Short mmCIF file of C-alpha atoms and ligand atoms in Angstrom, two decimals:
data_model
loop_
_atom_site.label_atom_id
_atom_site.label_comp_id
_atom_site.label_asym_id
_atom_site.label_seq_id
_atom_site.Cartn_x
_atom_site.Cartn_y
_atom_site.Cartn_z
CA UNK A 1 7.49 -19.91 -10.29
CA UNK A 2 5.48 -20.22 -13.03
CA UNK A 3 7.31 -17.30 -14.56
CA UNK A 4 7.61 -18.39 -17.75
CA UNK A 5 3.65 -18.08 -18.76
CA UNK A 6 3.11 -14.36 -18.16
CA UNK A 7 4.15 -10.95 -19.51
CA UNK A 8 6.78 -9.37 -16.77
CA UNK A 9 4.88 -6.55 -15.72
CA UNK A 10 5.31 -4.45 -12.60
CA UNK A 11 2.19 -3.13 -10.51
CA UNK A 12 3.06 -0.81 -7.78
CA UNK A 13 0.41 1.70 -5.29
CA UNK A 14 0.19 4.63 -3.63
CA UNK A 15 -2.11 6.15 -1.11
CA UNK A 16 -3.40 9.33 -2.15
CA UNK A 17 -3.99 10.20 1.58
CA UNK A 18 -1.73 13.17 1.94
CA UNK A 19 1.85 14.24 2.65
CA UNK A 20 4.40 13.10 -0.01
CA UNK A 21 7.58 12.68 1.59
CA UNK A 22 11.10 12.16 0.43
CA UNK A 23 10.23 8.37 1.74
CA UNK A 24 8.14 7.75 -1.33
CA UNK A 25 10.48 8.85 -3.63
CA UNK A 26 13.90 7.00 -2.03
CA UNK A 27 11.37 3.85 -1.66
CA UNK A 28 9.03 4.13 -4.22
CA UNK A 29 8.99 6.68 -7.30
CA UNK A 30 12.38 6.55 -8.38
CA UNK A 31 12.70 3.43 -8.75
CA UNK A 32 9.58 2.80 -10.08
CA UNK A 33 10.94 5.67 -12.89
CA UNK A 34 13.68 3.28 -13.09
CA UNK A 35 12.12 0.63 -13.74
CA UNK A 36 9.91 1.91 -16.59
CA UNK A 37 13.42 3.30 -17.52
CA UNK A 38 15.14 -0.03 -18.35
CA UNK A 39 12.22 -0.90 -21.21
CA UNK A 40 12.42 -4.56 -18.91
CA UNK A 41 8.42 -4.67 -18.08
CA UNK A 42 5.57 -3.10 -18.32
CA UNK A 43 4.37 -0.83 -15.64
CA UNK A 44 1.71 -0.38 -14.33
CA UNK A 45 1.65 2.34 -11.35
CA UNK A 46 -2.14 3.04 -9.29
CA UNK A 47 -2.98 6.14 -6.60
CA UNK A 48 -4.91 3.60 -4.38
CA UNK A 49 -8.06 5.79 -3.23
CA UNK A 50 -9.97 2.87 -2.23
CA UNK A 51 -7.04 1.58 0.19
CA UNK A 52 -6.99 6.06 1.42
CA UNK A 53 -10.70 5.43 2.21
CA UNK A 54 -9.52 2.60 5.21
CA UNK A 55 -8.60 5.57 7.05
CA UNK A 56 -11.73 8.46 6.63
CA UNK A 57 -10.69 10.73 4.10
CA UNK A 58 -12.36 14.05 3.55
CA UNK A 59 -13.14 14.45 0.26
CA UNK A 60 -11.86 17.42 -0.96
CA UNK A 61 -8.33 16.56 0.30
CA UNK A 62 -8.84 12.61 -1.50
CA UNK A 63 -9.60 14.44 -4.66
CA UNK A 64 -6.71 16.79 -4.11
CA UNK A 65 -4.41 14.74 -2.92
CA UNK A 66 -5.02 12.15 -5.95
CA UNK A 67 -3.95 15.24 -8.34
CA UNK A 68 -1.34 15.52 -6.25
CA UNK A 69 0.30 12.33 -5.80
CA UNK A 70 -0.42 11.97 -9.66
CA UNK A 71 1.52 15.04 -10.37
CA UNK A 72 3.93 13.84 -8.37
CA UNK A 73 5.19 10.85 -10.47
CA UNK A 74 4.53 12.49 -13.44
CA UNK A 75 7.22 15.01 -12.21
CA UNK A 76 9.13 12.42 -10.96
CA UNK A 77 9.38 11.14 -14.47
CA UNK A 78 6.90 8.76 -15.13
CA UNK A 79 5.59 9.07 -18.53
CA UNK A 80 1.72 7.65 -19.05
CA UNK A 81 2.57 7.04 -22.87
CA UNK A 82 4.89 5.02 -21.24
CA UNK A 83 3.60 3.11 -18.25
CA UNK A 84 0.29 2.88 -16.75
CA UNK A 85 -0.87 5.79 -14.43
CA UNK A 86 -4.63 5.68 -12.94
CA UNK A 87 -6.52 5.39 -9.92
CA UNK A 88 -7.81 3.11 -8.21
CA UNK A 89 -11.64 3.60 -7.71
CA UNK A 90 -11.80 3.65 -12.36
CA UNK A 91 -10.88 0.66 -12.57
CA UNK A 92 -14.20 -1.57 -10.94
CA UNK A 93 -11.65 -4.72 -10.78
CA UNK A 94 -9.83 -3.88 -7.91
CA UNK A 95 -12.65 -4.25 -6.03
CA UNK A 96 -14.55 -7.58 -8.04
CA UNK A 97 -10.90 -9.06 -7.19
CA UNK A 98 -11.06 -7.80 -3.84
CA UNK A 99 -13.83 -9.87 -2.93
CA UNK A 100 -13.61 -12.78 -4.51
CA UNK A 101 -9.98 -12.82 -2.06
CA UNK A 102 -11.87 -11.75 1.00
CA UNK A 103 -13.08 -15.15 1.17
CA UNK A 104 -9.88 -17.40 0.10
CA UNK A 105 -7.74 -15.08 2.42
CA UNK A 106 -8.31 -16.43 6.32
CA UNK A 107 -8.95 -13.98 9.20
CA UNK A 108 -6.01 -15.63 10.81
CA UNK A 109 -3.76 -13.85 8.26
CA UNK A 110 -5.59 -11.04 8.25
CA UNK A 111 -5.04 -10.84 11.91
CA UNK A 112 -0.81 -11.09 11.62
CA UNK A 113 -0.34 -7.64 9.47
CA UNK A 114 1.40 -5.72 11.66
CA UNK A 115 0.55 -2.92 9.57
CA UNK A 116 -3.73 -3.58 10.71
CA UNK A 117 -1.61 -3.79 14.66
CA UNK A 118 -0.46 -0.32 14.25
CA UNK A 119 -3.18 1.04 12.90
CA UNK A 120 -5.62 -0.27 14.55
CA UNK A 121 -4.21 -0.08 17.59
CA UNK A 122 -5.59 -1.29 21.04
CA UNK A 123 -9.10 0.28 19.62
CA UNK A 124 -9.45 -2.70 16.76
CA UNK A 125 -13.23 -2.61 17.37
CA UNK A 126 -13.33 0.26 16.12
CA UNK A 127 -11.68 0.53 13.04
CA UNK A 128 -13.25 0.10 9.49
CA UNK A 129 -13.64 -3.84 8.34
CA UNK A 130 -11.99 -2.27 5.08
CA UNK A 131 -8.37 -1.45 7.05
CA UNK A 132 -8.55 -5.39 8.67
CA UNK A 133 -9.43 -6.16 4.44
CA UNK A 134 -6.92 -3.89 2.95
CA UNK A 135 -3.99 -7.20 2.25
CA UNK A 136 -7.00 -8.73 0.06
CA UNK A 137 -7.37 -5.46 -1.72
CA UNK A 138 -3.72 -5.21 -2.34
CA UNK A 139 -3.68 -8.38 -3.59
CA UNK A 140 -6.56 -8.00 -6.00
CA UNK A 141 -4.07 -4.18 -7.02
CA UNK A 142 -1.36 -7.08 -8.21
CA UNK A 143 -3.01 -9.64 -9.29
CA UNK A 144 -5.09 -8.30 -11.13
CA UNK A 145 -3.00 -7.20 -14.19
CA UNK A 146 -0.94 -10.71 -13.12
CA UNK A 147 1.87 -8.90 -11.97
CA UNK A 148 5.24 -10.80 -11.57
CA UNK A 149 7.47 -7.83 -9.95
CA UNK A 150 6.04 -5.50 -7.27
CA UNK A 151 8.66 -3.06 -6.37
CA UNK A 152 7.69 -1.31 -2.19
CA UNK A 153 9.39 -0.16 0.45
CA UNK A 154 10.76 -2.55 3.55
CA UNK A 155 6.97 -1.56 5.13
CA UNK A 156 5.80 -3.80 2.89
CA UNK A 157 7.21 -7.22 2.26
CA UNK A 158 4.98 -8.63 4.92
CA UNK A 159 1.89 -7.75 2.73
CA UNK A 160 3.32 -9.40 -0.84
CA UNK A 161 4.10 -12.32 1.37
CA UNK A 162 0.36 -13.16 1.89
CA UNK A 163 0.07 -11.69 -1.72
CA UNK A 164 1.95 -15.08 -2.74
CA UNK A 165 -0.18 -16.74 -0.07
CA UNK A 166 -3.40 -15.65 -1.81
CA UNK A 167 -2.23 -16.55 -5.03
CA UNK A 168 -1.49 -20.01 -4.30
CA UNK A 169 -4.25 -20.67 -2.51
CA UNK A 170 -6.50 -19.48 -5.03
CA UNK A 171 -4.35 -22.00 -7.31
CA UNK A 172 -4.66 -24.54 -4.80
CA UNK A 173 -8.19 -24.50 -4.25
CA UNK A 174 -9.57 -24.62 -7.81
CA UNK A 175 -6.35 -26.67 -9.53
CA UNK A 176 -5.53 -24.21 -11.83
CA UNK A 177 -1.93 -22.16 -12.40
CA UNK A 178 -4.03 -18.95 -12.74
CA UNK A 179 -2.63 -16.61 -10.66
CA UNK A 180 1.73 -15.83 -10.71
CA UNK A 181 3.46 -15.73 -7.45
CA UNK A 182 4.89 -12.32 -7.64
CA UNK A 183 8.33 -11.14 -7.12
CA UNK A 184 9.10 -7.94 -4.49
CA UNK A 185 11.74 -5.97 -6.11
CA UNK A 186 12.76 -4.25 -2.72
CA UNK A 187 16.77 -2.74 -3.54
CA UNK A 188 18.28 -0.23 -3.16
CA UNK A 189 19.63 1.81 -0.31
CA UNK A 190 16.63 3.58 0.49
CA UNK A 191 13.96 1.04 0.67
CA UNK A 192 13.17 1.91 4.57
CA UNK A 193 13.82 5.68 4.76
CA UNK A 194 14.20 6.62 9.02
CA UNK A 195 12.85 9.49 10.42
CA UNK A 196 15.54 12.95 10.87
CA UNK A 197 14.25 12.87 14.75
CA UNK A 198 15.11 9.31 15.32
CA UNK A 199 16.52 6.64 13.32
CA UNK A 200 15.10 3.51 14.59
CA UNK A 201 11.58 5.12 13.11
CA UNK A 202 10.69 5.46 9.24
CA UNK A 203 10.07 8.32 8.11
CA UNK A 204 6.82 8.83 7.93
CA UNK A 205 3.90 11.12 6.86
CA UNK A 206 1.96 10.67 10.10
CA UNK A 207 4.50 11.39 12.63
CA UNK A 208 3.76 14.77 14.38
CA UNK A 209 6.85 16.05 13.73
CA UNK A 210 7.66 18.43 10.65
CA UNK A 211 11.25 18.22 11.07
CA UNK A 212 11.18 14.21 11.67
CA UNK A 213 10.89 14.00 7.75
CA UNK A 214 11.74 16.42 4.11
CA UNK A 215 7.88 17.18 1.89
CA UNK A 216 7.93 17.37 -1.41
CA UNK A 217 6.75 20.48 -1.05
CA UNK A 218 9.16 21.93 0.79
CA UNK A 219 11.21 24.60 -0.24
CA UNK A 220 15.27 24.75 -0.39
CA UNK A 221 15.39 26.41 3.16
CA UNK A 222 13.05 24.27 4.86
CA UNK A 223 14.87 21.23 3.52
CA UNK A 224 18.47 22.98 4.42
CA UNK A 225 17.37 23.33 8.38
CA UNK A 226 16.03 20.10 8.34
CA UNK A 227 19.25 18.44 7.19
CA UNK A 228 20.98 20.68 9.64
CA UNK A 229 18.64 20.06 12.80
CA UNK A 230 18.99 16.54 12.02
CA UNK A 231 19.33 14.33 15.30
CA UNK A 232 23.26 13.08 14.46
CA UNK A 233 25.48 11.57 17.05
CA UNK A 234 28.94 13.11 17.70
CA UNK A 235 31.23 11.13 15.91
CA UNK A 236 32.32 12.28 11.99
CA UNK A 237 32.01 9.63 9.38
CA UNK A 238 33.70 6.55 9.45
CA UNK A 239 35.57 5.01 6.76
CA UNK A 240 33.74 2.15 5.97
CA UNK A 241 29.92 1.60 5.19
CA UNK A 242 30.13 -1.09 8.30
CA UNK A 243 30.94 0.90 10.78
CA UNK A 244 27.62 2.58 10.87
CA UNK A 245 25.82 -0.14 11.95
CA UNK A 246 25.03 0.94 15.45
CA UNK A 247 24.68 4.76 14.13
CA UNK A 248 21.38 4.77 12.57
CA UNK A 249 20.60 8.45 12.00
CA UNK A 250 24.25 8.27 10.45
CA UNK A 251 23.21 5.74 8.42
CA UNK A 252 20.08 7.26 7.27
CA UNK A 253 22.06 10.45 6.37
CA UNK A 254 23.97 8.55 4.26
CA UNK A 255 21.94 6.15 2.57
CA UNK A 256 19.17 9.04 1.71
CA UNK A 257 22.73 10.35 0.13
CA UNK A 258 23.83 7.32 -2.26
CA UNK A 259 20.23 7.13 -3.04
CA UNK A 260 19.94 10.57 -4.07
CA UNK A 261 23.18 10.38 -5.52
CA UNK A 262 22.45 7.33 -7.30
CA UNK A 263 26.13 5.55 -5.60
CA UNK A 264 27.08 2.86 -3.68
CA UNK A 265 27.06 3.03 -0.52
CA UNK A 266 30.64 2.06 -0.51
CA UNK A 267 31.52 4.82 -3.08
CA UNK A 268 29.73 7.43 -0.98
CA UNK A 269 31.79 6.47 2.03
CA UNK A 270 35.43 6.78 0.02
CA UNK A 271 34.52 10.34 -0.72
CA UNK A 272 32.86 11.66 2.95
CA UNK A 273 34.29 8.96 5.33
CA UNK A 274 36.29 11.16 7.99
CA UNK A 275 34.24 14.06 7.30
CA UNK A 276 32.33 15.90 10.11
CA UNK A 277 28.86 16.77 9.97
CA UNK A 278 29.55 20.11 9.97
CA UNK A 279 30.84 19.36 6.51
CA UNK A 280 28.38 16.47 5.11
CA UNK A 281 24.86 18.21 6.22
CA UNK A 282 25.34 21.01 3.86
CA UNK A 283 26.63 18.99 1.01
CA UNK A 284 23.34 16.30 1.92
CA UNK A 285 21.10 19.55 1.67
CA UNK A 286 22.65 21.38 -0.84
CA UNK A 287 22.18 17.66 -3.35
CA UNK A 288 18.42 17.32 -2.21
CA UNK A 289 17.60 20.48 -2.94
CA UNK A 290 19.20 20.02 -6.62
CA UNK A 291 16.95 16.57 -7.00
CA UNK A 292 14.04 17.72 -5.55
CA UNK A 293 12.87 21.47 -6.29
CA UNK A 294 12.83 20.44 -10.31
CA UNK A 295 10.53 17.92 -8.81
CA UNK A 296 7.88 20.60 -6.80
CA UNK A 297 8.31 22.96 -9.63
CA UNK A 298 7.20 21.02 -11.81
CA UNK A 299 4.25 19.34 -9.60
CA UNK A 300 3.23 23.25 -8.61
CA UNK A 301 2.82 23.84 -12.55
CA UNK A 302 0.90 21.08 -13.22
CA UNK A 303 -1.46 21.63 -10.61
CA UNK A 304 -2.45 24.72 -12.14
CA UNK A 305 -4.11 22.50 -14.93
CA UNK A 306 -6.23 20.11 -12.52
CA UNK A 307 -8.56 19.10 -16.15
CA UNK A 308 -5.14 18.37 -17.46
CA UNK A 309 -4.24 15.74 -15.09
CA UNK A 310 -7.47 13.84 -14.81
CA UNK A 311 -7.59 13.21 -18.67
CA UNK A 312 -3.99 11.30 -18.09
CA UNK A 313 -6.22 9.26 -15.39
CA UNK A 314 -8.93 8.87 -17.27
CA UNK A 315 -7.11 7.77 -20.43
CA UNK A 316 -4.87 5.26 -17.44
CA UNK A 317 -7.35 3.40 -16.35
CA UNK A 318 -8.76 2.65 -20.16
CA UNK A 319 -5.58 1.16 -20.51
CA UNK A 320 -5.97 -0.22 -17.08
CA UNK A 321 -9.04 -1.72 -17.82
CA UNK A 322 -7.80 -3.91 -21.01
CA UNK A 323 -5.61 -5.81 -19.74
CA UNK A 324 -8.01 -6.12 -16.02
CA UNK A 325 -11.12 -6.93 -17.61
CA UNK A 326 -10.74 -10.68 -19.20
CA UNK A 327 -8.40 -11.48 -16.29
CA UNK A 328 -10.73 -10.94 -13.44
CA UNK A 329 -13.60 -12.27 -16.45
CA UNK A 330 -11.44 -15.83 -16.34
CA UNK A 331 -11.25 -15.40 -12.20
CA UNK A 332 -15.13 -15.49 -11.82
CA UNK A 333 -15.67 -18.50 -14.94
CA UNK A 334 -13.23 -20.53 -12.69
CA UNK A 335 -15.07 -19.48 -9.83
CA UNK A 336 -18.46 -20.59 -11.55
CA UNK A 337 -19.91 -17.81 -12.08
CA UNK A 338 -22.55 -18.37 -14.42
CA UNK A 339 -22.35 -15.43 -17.77
CA UNK A 340 -18.90 -14.53 -17.05
CA UNK A 341 -17.64 -16.63 -20.28
CA UNK A 342 -19.16 -14.12 -22.52
P1 LIG B 1 2.34 5.04 1.35
O1 LIG B 1 2.42 6.38 1.31
O2 LIG B 1 2.63 4.50 2.87
O3 LIG B 1 1.31 4.70 0.56
O4 LIG B 1 3.57 4.45 0.35
C1 LIG B 1 4.15 4.47 -0.80
C2 LIG B 1 4.88 3.74 -1.25
O5 LIG B 1 6.21 4.63 -0.90
C3 LIG B 1 5.03 2.33 -0.56
O6 LIG B 1 6.17 1.09 -1.38
C4 LIG B 1 5.88 2.42 1.06
O7 LIG B 1 7.09 0.99 0.52
C5 LIG B 1 7.06 3.70 0.46
N1 LIG B 1 7.92 4.23 1.48
C6 LIG B 1 6.87 5.15 2.36
N2 LIG B 1 7.81 5.65 3.04
C7 LIG B 1 9.14 4.91 3.02
C8 LIG B 1 10.06 4.88 3.81
N3 LIG B 1 10.19 5.99 5.01
N4 LIG B 1 10.75 4.20 3.17
C9 LIG B 1 11.53 3.45 2.22
N5 LIG B 1 9.72 3.50 1.19
C10 LIG B 1 8.97 4.51 2.19
N1 LIG B 2 -0.16 -0.91 0.36
C1 LIG B 2 0.58 0.63 0.48
C2 LIG B 2 1.16 1.19 0.87
O1 LIG B 2 0.70 1.43 1.40
C3 LIG B 2 -0.03 1.07 -0.79
C4 LIG B 2 -0.15 -0.69 -2.28
C5 LIG B 2 -2.03 -0.78 -2.39
C6 LIG B 2 0.30 -1.16 -2.99
N2 LIG B 2 -1.55 -1.65 -3.11
C7 LIG B 2 -0.29 -2.08 -3.74
C8 LIG B 2 1.56 -0.89 -2.94
C9 LIG B 2 -0.31 -2.76 -4.69
C10 LIG B 2 2.44 -1.67 -4.16
C11 LIG B 2 1.40 -3.10 -4.33
O2 LIG B 2 2.38 1.76 0.52
#
């Protein structure tokens, strides 16, 4: 990897398409905060509104959800002075670089994306062109900042491999070493938080059952009730984490507990091995309420002043643009666009 020539920089994004869950918190936000606080990388975090509209979004809802997502970032511990926080549509380079990458990426690559297959389903004739091109825009998000590392949940791994392919093909086709080959960062016990009703399905805002997920806005009683009713098997918890291998629902609850308490799964098993569900579930609910309530209280407080959120996002967009603009210009120049060298 030609990493040394690139500033260590993290980029990640979340779609402001509503319904932020515990999966988003543990799989994404909490890790974004940890990376910011470690101070090892410049951090660029983006609310990807252009991605959101690849499926229909009511404009008023999109606006509200973008502010809600911004509040979620800040309430979770993203400091908009230390990290760059903004919404994608306000930095024109995302759409501009995405066009270049639409011309680099191949139809066949896009057609193999499992998220495309899942979202377009059998009715792909009727899906938007944007949904098909989604991964090229995602590659543009990342490479517009020459990001070296991208923290995401497991579900985004394939898109990151495609981002590497796009960077490599651009570099190869134009005979340059311009875009970094970005490393995905998929680590920790909660890269794949599963549904509370079915341990083989990802916890998702789009699941029809609200009992399957913890929403970032759920109150303490709702959180407790959802964990109490979470599907499990009848066995008590084993002594060793390995013995949860074939017990997806049980393992999911242990993973959530470990991630929330910031301990390894082995340390958690040393404490709770042998516990029955009547003992473990209330502990988990209490911990979740303790960690999540301050975030949702802070979100509520911030959302009472939307103008303040808009100011933060506008400042973030300005800072993002200052990093992006020279990289876009150089890309145009490499591609032979007259006037780009100015
Ligand atoms: P999305 O809400 O689909 O835009 O996802 C935003 C981020 O949250 C991405 O990094 C996802 O990988 C992550 N994420 C979403 N759902 C989950 C989940 N159930 N478990 C772990 N990470 C998740
Ligand atoms: N596709 C990601 C998701 O649904 C969101 C996203 C868009 C993203 N652009 C990104 C994540 C760039 C990481 C980096 O979760």
